[in-house]
């Protein structure tokens, strides 16, 4: 299909390879494929304009295909300047008739110009991974807020921002917090971030994980995924936390828990997964060993204090692709991966399709839910309805060929009673 759409991608000649890679991911996204088939016949999104600001990956391409199958008019821009797969972007424009504004390695100005281009699409539904489209709409495109019937948010960081907007009474339209669905964060954040983060560190450095000391900042769903996968490959894993409960969990899961100040002296590889800024600071970098590797897997590149690292360095150079070497005054060298951006998407390919299948099934069904319930939704951040979450789990299990037992009538009655005991 030759396109007449608006777009800004690296090179349409990459489309053929993009199609091949999108098909590969599709083989592992059966739940989304089943939704796509139903959407094709029922057209629940017919005529709705959707602006999606997501990582432009093969998995996202299959979501865009699903939204289009449901009748939506979709524009896609990148939710991170380094995560775009250029072949995927080309294929979406050339073969799947989706407007895409995303180029891997785009500078900050281009990144925001692309978001503005998506907002120019006059969306009625927004889909964010980090709340950037919503940010632009609320900051200087407020005249468009009234056109939007609802939006979805993919990630923990975005949900935190949107809840703050809701608390301030400033949220312009209802949001479905896809991240909060169990079929999303229990699998995508944990197993997806876990595997793809370790994958990104290995692709960038080709370092041996076995026997290395890996420091994981934060024991949320992403952090525990990284900690477990690194341990699985033979690392000695140290966790840092600010939450006493999560720290106890980490200890009882068998990890060493230390403050960053102490961990800084010990670690070979540092991974931040906190969603907060200034987690690894100058006072930590001053104590780190020669050769320490610094990576971030949180949404924004603020977790490692990169300006401090730059100002401490007497010399810098690119040691390998996406590996910057910083020489300290005392001669130690520290290595920063992917400019402190999400290492799992900037260096590796993000979460595997098997988990994105459930995340993006939540996205597609939440868009359908917004259309069907627009009249009753308020300007609040909502969880994904439980019946959608449960149905996705049921479908996923079915596609995995796993059968489970069912409650008998007697067992259901027992669980619903309060007066039966020994
Ligand atoms: N976020 C993390 N991994 C992803 C992927 N593979 N596609 C889209 N968004 C993601």
CSV table of C-alpha atoms and ligand atoms in Angstrom, one decimal:
chain,number,residue,atom,x,y,z
A,1,UNK,CA,0.0,0.0,0.0
A,2,UNK,CA,1.5,3.4,-1.0
A,3,UNK,CA,0.6,6.0,1.6
A,4,UNK,CA,-1.1,9.4,1.4
A,5,UNK,CA,-0.7,9.9,5.1
A,6,UNK,CA,1.2,12.5,7.1
A,7,UNK,CA,4.3,11.0,8.6
A,8,UNK,CA,7.9,11.6,9.6
A,9,UNK,CA,9.9,8.4,9.7
A,10,UNK,CA,13.5,7.6,8.9
A,11,UNK,CA,13.1,5.7,5.6
A,12,UNK,CA,10.1,4.1,4.0
A,13,UNK,CA,12.5,1.6,2.2
A,14,UNK,CA,12.8,-0.1,5.6
A,15,UNK,CA,9.1,-1.1,5.5
A,16,UNK,CA,9.6,-4.7,4.2
A,17,UNK,CA,11.9,-5.6,7.1
A,18,UNK,CA,9.4,-3.9,9.4
A,19,UNK,CA,6.5,-6.1,8.1
A,20,UNK,CA,8.6,-9.2,8.7
A,21,UNK,CA,9.4,-8.2,12.3
A,22,UNK,CA,5.8,-7.1,13.1
A,23,UNK,CA,4.6,-10.6,11.9
A,24,UNK,CA,7.1,-12.2,14.2
A,25,UNK,CA,5.8,-10.3,17.2
A,26,UNK,CA,2.2,-11.0,16.1
A,27,UNK,CA,2.8,-14.8,16.4
A,28,UNK,CA,3.3,-14.2,20.1
A,29,UNK,CA,0.3,-11.9,20.6
A,30,UNK,CA,-2.7,-14.2,20.3
A,31,UNK,CA,-4.9,-12.4,22.7
A,32,UNK,CA,-4.5,-9.1,20.8
A,33,UNK,CA,-5.1,-11.0,17.5
A,34,UNK,CA,-8.4,-12.4,18.8
A,35,UNK,CA,-9.4,-8.9,19.8
A,36,UNK,CA,-8.4,-7.6,16.4
A,37,UNK,CA,-10.6,-10.2,14.7
A,38,UNK,CA,-13.6,-9.2,16.8
A,39,UNK,CA,-12.9,-5.5,16.2
A,40,UNK,CA,-12.8,-6.1,12.5
A,41,UNK,CA,-16.4,-7.3,12.5
A,42,UNK,CA,-17.8,-5.1,15.3
A,43,UNK,CA,-16.0,-1.8,14.5
A,44,UNK,CA,-16.3,-0.5,18.1
A,45,UNK,CA,-13.9,2.4,17.4
A,46,UNK,CA,-15.4,3.4,14.0
A,47,UNK,CA,-14.5,7.0,13.1
A,48,UNK,CA,-12.6,7.8,16.4
A,49,UNK,CA,-9.4,9.6,16.1
A,50,UNK,CA,-6.7,8.2,18.4
A,51,UNK,CA,-3.3,9.8,19.2
A,52,UNK,CA,-1.0,7.2,20.6
A,53,UNK,CA,2.4,8.2,22.1
A,54,UNK,CA,4.0,4.8,22.7
A,55,UNK,CA,7.3,3.2,22.1
A,56,UNK,CA,7.3,2.5,18.4
A,57,UNK,CA,8.1,-1.2,18.5
A,58,UNK,CA,6.7,-4.3,16.7
A,59,UNK,CA,4.4,-4.9,19.6
A,60,UNK,CA,3.0,-1.4,19.4
A,61,UNK,CA,2.5,-1.9,15.7
A,62,UNK,CA,0.2,-4.8,16.4
A,63,UNK,CA,-1.8,-2.6,18.8
A,64,UNK,CA,-2.0,0.1,16.1
A,65,UNK,CA,-3.3,-2.6,13.6
A,66,UNK,CA,-5.9,-3.7,16.2
A,67,UNK,CA,-7.1,-0.1,16.8
A,68,UNK,CA,-7.4,0.4,13.0
A,69,UNK,CA,-9.2,-2.9,12.6
A,70,UNK,CA,-11.7,-1.5,15.1
A,71,UNK,CA,-12.3,1.5,12.8
A,72,UNK,CA,-10.1,4.1,14.5
A,73,UNK,CA,-8.0,6.7,12.7
A,74,UNK,CA,-4.7,6.3,14.4
A,75,UNK,CA,-1.6,8.5,14.6
A,76,UNK,CA,1.4,7.3,16.5
A,77,UNK,CA,4.4,9.2,17.9
A,78,UNK,CA,7.3,8.0,20.0
A,79,UNK,CA,7.2,8.1,23.8
A,80,UNK,CA,11.0,8.1,23.9
A,81,UNK,CA,13.6,9.5,21.5
A,82,UNK,CA,15.7,6.3,21.5
A,83,UNK,CA,13.1,3.5,21.5
A,84,UNK,CA,11.8,3.8,17.9
A,85,UNK,CA,12.4,0.8,15.7
A,86,UNK,CA,12.8,2.6,12.3
A,87,UNK,CA,11.7,-0.4,10.2
A,88,UNK,CA,8.5,-0.7,12.3
A,89,UNK,CA,7.7,2.9,11.8
A,90,UNK,CA,8.2,2.6,8.1
A,91,UNK,CA,6.0,-0.5,7.8
A,92,UNK,CA,3.2,1.2,9.8
A,93,UNK,CA,3.1,4.1,7.3
A,94,UNK,CA,3.7,2.1,4.1
A,95,UNK,CA,1.8,-1.1,4.8
A,96,UNK,CA,-0.6,-0.5,7.6
A,97,UNK,CA,-1.8,3.0,6.8
A,98,UNK,CA,-1.0,4.5,10.2
A,99,UNK,CA,0.5,8.0,10.5
A,100,UNK,CA,3.8,7.8,12.4
A,101,UNK,CA,6.0,10.6,13.7
A,102,UNK,CA,9.1,8.9,15.1
A,103,UNK,CA,12.7,8.6,14.2
A,104,UNK,CA,15.2,6.7,16.4
A,105,UNK,CA,17.7,9.1,17.9
A,106,UNK,CA,15.6,12.2,17.3
A,107,UNK,CA,16.7,15.3,19.2
A,108,UNK,CA,14.5,16.9,21.9
A,109,UNK,CA,13.0,19.5,19.5
A,110,UNK,CA,12.0,16.8,17.0
A,111,UNK,CA,10.6,14.6,19.8
A,112,UNK,CA,8.2,17.4,20.9
A,113,UNK,CA,7.5,18.4,17.3
A,114,UNK,CA,6.3,14.8,16.7
A,115,UNK,CA,4.1,14.9,19.8
A,116,UNK,CA,2.6,18.2,18.5
A,117,UNK,CA,2.0,16.5,15.1
A,118,UNK,CA,0.1,13.8,16.9
A,119,UNK,CA,-2.0,16.4,18.8
A,120,UNK,CA,-2.7,18.1,15.4
A,121,UNK,CA,-4.7,14.9,14.6
A,122,UNK,CA,-7.4,16.3,17.0
A,123,UNK,CA,-7.6,13.1,19.0
A,124,UNK,CA,-10.8,12.0,20.7
A,125,UNK,CA,-8.9,9.3,22.5
A,126,UNK,CA,-5.3,9.6,23.8
A,127,UNK,CA,-3.0,6.7,24.5
A,128,UNK,CA,0.2,7.6,26.5
A,129,UNK,CA,3.2,5.9,27.9
A,130,UNK,CA,4.5,8.6,30.2
A,131,UNK,CA,1.7,11.2,29.8
A,132,UNK,CA,3.4,13.3,27.2
A,133,UNK,CA,0.4,13.8,24.9
A,134,UNK,CA,-1.7,14.6,27.9
A,135,UNK,CA,1.0,17.0,29.1
A,136,UNK,CA,1.0,18.9,25.9
A,137,UNK,CA,-2.9,19.0,25.7
A,138,UNK,CA,-3.0,20.4,29.3
A,139,UNK,CA,-0.1,22.8,28.9
A,140,UNK,CA,-0.8,24.7,25.6
A,141,UNK,CA,-3.4,22.9,23.6
A,142,UNK,CA,-6.2,23.3,26.1
A,143,UNK,CA,-8.7,24.3,23.5
A,144,UNK,CA,-8.6,20.7,22.4
A,145,UNK,CA,-9.4,19.2,25.8
A,146,UNK,CA,-13.1,19.3,25.2
A,147,UNK,CA,-12.7,17.0,22.1
A,148,UNK,CA,-11.2,14.2,24.1
A,149,UNK,CA,-13.6,11.6,25.5
A,150,UNK,CA,-10.9,9.7,27.4
A,151,UNK,CA,-7.3,8.5,27.4
A,152,UNK,CA,-5.2,5.6,28.6
A,153,UNK,CA,-1.9,5.5,30.3
A,154,UNK,CA,0.5,2.6,30.0
A,155,UNK,CA,3.2,3.2,32.6
A,156,UNK,CA,3.7,3.6,36.4
A,157,UNK,CA,5.4,7.0,35.9
A,158,UNK,CA,2.5,8.3,33.8
A,159,UNK,CA,-0.1,7.1,36.2
A,160,UNK,CA,1.7,8.9,39.1
A,161,UNK,CA,1.7,12.2,37.0
A,162,UNK,CA,-2.0,11.8,36.1
A,163,UNK,CA,-3.1,11.1,39.6
A,164,UNK,CA,-1.3,14.3,40.6
A,165,UNK,CA,-3.2,16.2,37.9
A,166,UNK,CA,-6.5,14.6,39.2
A,167,UNK,CA,-5.6,15.6,42.8
A,168,UNK,CA,-5.1,19.2,41.7
A,169,UNK,CA,-8.6,19.2,40.1
A,170,UNK,CA,-7.0,19.9,36.7
A,171,UNK,CA,-7.5,16.6,34.8
A,172,UNK,CA,-9.3,17.5,31.5
A,173,UNK,CA,-10.8,14.1,30.7
A,174,UNK,CA,-11.1,10.6,32.1
A,175,UNK,CA,-8.2,8.3,32.1
A,176,UNK,CA,-8.0,4.5,32.3
A,177,UNK,CA,-4.8,3.5,34.1
A,178,UNK,CA,-3.8,0.4,32.0
A,179,UNK,CA,-0.7,0.0,34.2
A,180,UNK,CA,-2.8,-0.8,37.2
A,181,UNK,CA,-4.4,-3.9,35.5
A,182,UNK,CA,-3.1,-7.1,37.1
A,183,UNK,CA,-2.6,-8.6,33.6
A,184,UNK,CA,-0.4,-5.6,32.9
A,185,UNK,CA,2.0,-4.8,35.8
A,186,UNK,CA,2.4,-8.3,37.2
A,187,UNK,CA,3.8,-9.6,33.9
A,188,UNK,CA,4.9,-6.6,31.7
A,189,UNK,CA,6.6,-4.7,34.5
A,190,UNK,CA,8.0,-7.8,36.3
A,191,UNK,CA,9.0,-10.3,33.6
A,192,UNK,CA,9.1,-7.9,30.7
A,193,UNK,CA,11.3,-5.2,32.3
A,194,UNK,CA,13.3,-8.0,34.1
A,195,UNK,CA,14.3,-9.8,30.9
A,196,UNK,CA,14.7,-6.8,28.6
A,197,UNK,CA,16.7,-4.7,31.0
A,198,UNK,CA,19.3,-7.5,31.5
A,199,UNK,CA,19.1,-8.0,27.7
A,200,UNK,CA,19.9,-4.3,27.1
A,201,UNK,CA,22.9,-4.3,29.5
A,202,UNK,CA,24.3,-7.4,27.9
A,203,UNK,CA,23.8,-6.1,24.3
A,204,UNK,CA,25.4,-2.8,25.2
A,205,UNK,CA,28.4,-4.2,27.1
A,206,UNK,CA,28.7,-7.9,26.5
A,207,UNK,CA,29.7,-8.2,30.1
A,208,UNK,CA,29.4,-11.4,32.1
A,209,UNK,CA,26.5,-11.2,34.6
A,210,UNK,CA,27.6,-14.3,36.5
A,211,UNK,CA,29.7,-13.3,39.5
A,212,UNK,CA,29.1,-9.6,39.1
A,213,UNK,CA,27.6,-7.4,41.8
A,214,UNK,CA,24.4,-5.9,40.4
A,215,UNK,CA,22.8,-3.0,42.4
A,216,UNK,CA,19.0,-2.6,41.7
A,217,UNK,CA,17.5,0.7,42.9
A,218,UNK,CA,13.9,0.1,44.0
A,219,UNK,CA,12.0,-3.2,44.5
A,220,UNK,CA,8.8,-2.3,42.7
A,221,UNK,CA,7.5,-4.7,40.0
A,222,UNK,CA,10.2,-3.6,37.6
A,223,UNK,CA,13.0,-3.7,40.1
A,224,UNK,CA,12.0,-7.1,41.4
A,225,UNK,CA,12.0,-8.4,37.8
A,226,UNK,CA,15.5,-7.1,37.2
A,227,UNK,CA,16.8,-8.4,40.5
A,228,UNK,CA,15.4,-11.9,39.9
A,229,UNK,CA,16.6,-12.2,36.3
A,230,UNK,CA,20.1,-10.9,37.3
A,231,UNK,CA,20.2,-13.4,40.1
A,232,UNK,CA,19.1,-16.1,37.7
A,233,UNK,CA,22.2,-15.4,35.6
A,234,UNK,CA,24.5,-15.7,38.6
A,235,UNK,CA,24.8,-12.1,39.8
A,236,UNK,CA,25.1,-11.2,43.5
A,237,UNK,CA,22.2,-8.7,43.7
A,238,UNK,CA,21.9,-5.8,46.1
A,239,UNK,CA,18.7,-3.9,46.4
A,240,UNK,CA,18.3,-0.3,47.6
A,241,UNK,CA,14.8,1.0,48.8
A,242,UNK,CA,13.1,3.9,50.5
A,243,UNK,CA,10.0,1.9,51.3
A,244,UNK,CA,10.4,-0.3,54.5
A,245,UNK,CA,7.9,-2.8,53.4
A,246,UNK,CA,9.5,-3.4,50.0
A,247,UNK,CA,12.9,-3.6,51.7
A,248,UNK,CA,11.6,-6.4,54.0
A,249,UNK,CA,10.3,-8.2,50.9
A,250,UNK,CA,13.6,-7.9,49.2
A,251,UNK,CA,15.4,-9.2,52.3
A,252,UNK,CA,13.0,-12.2,52.6
A,253,UNK,CA,13.3,-12.9,48.9
A,254,UNK,CA,17.0,-13.4,49.6
A,255,UNK,CA,18.6,-10.2,48.4
A,256,UNK,CA,21.1,-8.0,50.3
A,257,UNK,CA,19.5,-4.6,51.1
A,258,UNK,CA,21.9,-1.6,51.5
A,259,UNK,CA,21.7,2.1,51.2
A,260,UNK,CA,23.0,3.5,47.9
A,261,UNK,CA,25.8,5.1,49.8
A,262,UNK,CA,27.1,1.6,50.8
A,263,UNK,CA,26.1,-0.1,47.6
A,264,UNK,CA,28.0,2.4,45.6
A,265,UNK,CA,31.3,1.1,46.8
A,266,UNK,CA,30.5,-2.5,46.0
A,267,UNK,CA,28.5,-2.6,42.7
A,268,UNK,CA,29.8,-3.5,39.3
A,269,UNK,CA,26.5,-2.7,37.5
A,270,UNK,CA,23.9,-0.3,38.7
A,271,UNK,CA,20.3,-0.3,37.5
A,272,UNK,CA,17.7,2.3,38.5
A,273,UNK,CA,14.1,1.4,38.4
A,274,UNK,CA,12.5,3.9,40.8
A,275,UNK,CA,10.5,6.4,38.8
A,276,UNK,CA,12.2,9.2,40.8
A,277,UNK,CA,15.0,11.6,40.1
A,278,UNK,CA,18.5,12.0,41.6
A,279,UNK,CA,18.8,8.3,42.8
A,280,UNK,CA,22.4,8.0,41.8
A,281,UNK,CA,24.2,11.3,42.6
A,282,UNK,CA,27.7,12.8,42.7
A,283,UNK,CA,28.3,11.5,46.3
A,284,UNK,CA,27.6,7.9,45.1
A,285,UNK,CA,29.6,8.2,41.8
A,286,UNK,CA,32.6,9.5,43.9
A,287,UNK,CA,32.6,6.1,45.7
A,288,UNK,CA,32.1,3.8,42.8
A,289,UNK,CA,34.7,1.3,41.6
A,290,UNK,CA,36.7,1.8,38.4
A,291,UNK,CA,34.7,0.3,35.5
A,292,UNK,CA,31.3,0.6,37.2
A,293,UNK,CA,28.4,0.5,34.7
A,294,UNK,CA,25.3,2.8,35.2
A,295,UNK,CA,22.0,2.0,33.6
A,296,UNK,CA,18.4,3.2,34.0
A,297,UNK,CA,15.2,1.3,33.3
A,298,UNK,CA,12.8,3.9,34.7
A,299,UNK,CA,10.7,6.0,32.3
A,300,UNK,CA,12.7,9.2,32.3
A,301,UNK,CA,16.5,9.8,32.2
A,302,UNK,CA,16.5,11.6,35.5
A,303,UNK,CA,17.3,8.8,37.9
A,304,UNK,CA,21.1,9.0,37.4
A,305,UNK,CA,22.4,12.6,37.9
A,306,UNK,CA,23.9,12.9,34.4
A,307,UNK,CA,24.8,16.6,34.6
A,308,UNK,CA,26.8,15.8,37.8
A,309,UNK,CA,28.5,12.9,36.1
A,310,UNK,CA,29.4,15.2,33.2
A,311,UNK,CA,30.8,17.9,35.5
A,312,UNK,CA,32.8,15.4,37.5
A,313,UNK,CA,34.5,14.0,34.4
A,314,UNK,CA,37.8,15.2,33.1
A,315,UNK,CA,37.3,13.3,29.8
A,316,UNK,CA,34.5,11.6,28.0
A,317,UNK,CA,34.3,9.3,25.0
A,318,UNK,CA,32.0,6.8,23.4
A,319,UNK,CA,33.5,3.5,24.4
A,320,UNK,CA,31.0,1.4,22.4
A,321,UNK,CA,27.7,2.2,20.8
A,322,UNK,CA,25.4,3.7,23.5
A,323,UNK,CA,28.2,3.3,26.1
A,324,UNK,CA,29.7,6.6,27.3
A,325,UNK,CA,33.0,6.5,29.2
A,326,UNK,CA,33.5,9.2,31.9
A,327,UNK,CA,37.0,9.5,33.3
A,328,UNK,CA,37.1,10.9,36.9
A,329,UNK,CA,39.8,13.1,38.3
A,330,UNK,CA,41.4,10.2,40.1
A,331,UNK,CA,41.5,8.1,36.9
A,332,UNK,CA,38.5,5.9,37.5
A,333,UNK,CA,36.2,5.3,34.6
A,334,UNK,CA,32.5,5.1,34.9
A,335,UNK,CA,30.2,3.9,32.0
A,336,UNK,CA,26.8,5.3,31.3
A,337,UNK,CA,24.5,3.2,29.1
A,338,UNK,CA,22.1,4.8,26.6
A,339,UNK,CA,22.5,8.3,28.0
A,340,UNK,CA,20.6,7.2,31.0
A,341,UNK,CA,17.4,6.4,29.0
A,342,UNK,CA,15.4,3.2,29.3
A,343,UNK,CA,18.2,0.7,28.6
A,344,UNK,CA,15.7,-2.1,27.8
A,345,UNK,CA,14.2,-0.1,24.9
A,346,UNK,CA,17.1,2.0,23.8
A,347,UNK,CA,19.5,-0.9,23.5
A,348,UNK,CA,17.4,-4.0,23.5
A,349,UNK,CA,13.9,-4.3,22.0
A,350,UNK,CA,11.7,-3.7,25.0
A,351,UNK,CA,9.5,-6.3,26.6
A,352,UNK,CA,8.9,-9.5,24.6
A,353,UNK,CA,5.6,-9.8,22.7
A,354,UNK,CA,4.2,-12.5,25.1
A,355,UNK,CA,3.8,-10.0,27.9
A,356,UNK,CA,3.0,-7.0,25.6
A,357,UNK,CA,0.1,-9.2,24.4
A,358,UNK,CA,-1.7,-8.7,27.7
A,359,UNK,CA,-0.6,-5.0,28.1
A,360,UNK,CA,-1.9,-4.1,24.7
A,361,UNK,CA,-5.1,-6.2,25.0
A,362,UNK,CA,-5.7,-3.9,28.0
A,363,UNK,CA,-5.1,-0.8,25.8
A,364,UNK,CA,-7.4,-2.0,23.0
A,365,UNK,CA,-10.2,-3.0,25.4
A,366,UNK,CA,-9.8,0.2,27.4
A,367,UNK,CA,-10.3,2.2,24.3
A,368,UNK,CA,-13.4,0.3,23.5
A,369,UNK,CA,-14.6,0.8,27.1
A,370,UNK,CA,-14.0,4.6,26.8
A,371,UNK,CA,-16.2,4.8,23.7
A,372,UNK,CA,-18.9,2.7,25.3
A,373,UNK,CA,-19.0,4.6,28.6
A,374,UNK,CA,-18.0,8.1,27.6
A,375,UNK,CA,-21.2,9.6,28.9
A,376,UNK,CA,-20.8,8.3,32.4
A,377,UNK,CA,-17.0,8.7,32.9
A,378,UNK,CA,-15.8,11.6,35.0
A,379,UNK,CA,-12.5,13.5,34.9
A,380,UNK,CA,-10.8,10.9,37.1
A,381,UNK,CA,-8.1,8.2,36.8
A,382,UNK,CA,-9.9,4.9,36.7
A,383,UNK,CA,-8.5,1.3,37.0
A,384,UNK,CA,-9.2,-1.0,34.1
A,385,UNK,CA,-12.5,-2.6,34.9
A,386,UNK,CA,-12.0,-6.0,36.6
A,387,UNK,CA,-14.0,-8.0,34.1
A,388,UNK,CA,-11.7,-6.8,31.3
A,389,UNK,CA,-8.6,-7.8,33.4
A,390,UNK,CA,-10.1,-11.2,34.2
A,391,UNK,CA,-11.1,-11.8,30.7
A,392,UNK,CA,-7.6,-11.1,29.4
A,393,UNK,CA,-6.1,-13.5,32.0
A,394,UNK,CA,-8.6,-16.2,30.9
A,395,UNK,CA,-7.9,-15.6,27.2
A,396,UNK,CA,-4.1,-15.6,27.8
A,397,UNK,CA,-4.3,-18.9,29.7
A,398,UNK,CA,-6.4,-20.4,26.9
A,399,UNK,CA,-3.9,-19.4,24.3
A,400,UNK,CA,-1.1,-20.8,26.4
A,401,UNK,CA,-2.9,-24.2,26.4
A,402,UNK,CA,-3.1,-24.2,30.2
A,403,UNK,CA,-6.3,-25.6,31.9
A,404,UNK,CA,-7.2,-24.8,35.5
A,405,UNK,CA,-9.7,-26.2,37.9
A,406,UNK,CA,-13.1,-24.7,38.6
A,407,UNK,CA,-14.8,-24.0,41.9
A,408,UNK,CA,-17.5,-26.6,42.6
A,409,UNK,CA,-20.9,-25.2,43.6
A,410,UNK,CA,-20.2,-26.4,47.1
A,411,UNK,CA,-16.8,-24.6,47.2
A,412,UNK,CA,-18.3,-21.4,45.9
A,413,UNK,CA,-21.0,-21.6,48.6
A,414,UNK,CA,-18.3,-22.3,51.3
A,415,UNK,CA,-16.3,-19.2,50.2
A,416,UNK,CA,-19.4,-17.0,50.3
A,417,UNK,CA,-20.4,-18.1,53.8
A,418,UNK,CA,-19.3,-16.9,57.2
A,419,UNK,CA,-20.8,-19.5,59.5
A,420,UNK,CA,-19.0,-22.7,58.4
A,421,UNK,CA,-16.0,-23.7,60.4
A,422,UNK,CA,-14.6,-26.9,62.0
B,1,LIG,N1,7.3,-0.9,26.8
B,1,LIG,C1,8.2,-1.8,27.2
B,1,LIG,N2,8.4,-2.7,26.2
B,1,LIG,C2,7.7,-2.4,25.1
B,1,LIG,C3,7.5,-2.9,23.8
B,1,LIG,N3,8.1,-4.0,23.4
B,1,LIG,N4,6.6,-2.3,23.0
B,1,LIG,C4,6.0,-1.1,23.5
B,1,LIG,N5,6.1,-0.6,24.7
B,1,LIG,C5,7.0,-1.2,25.5
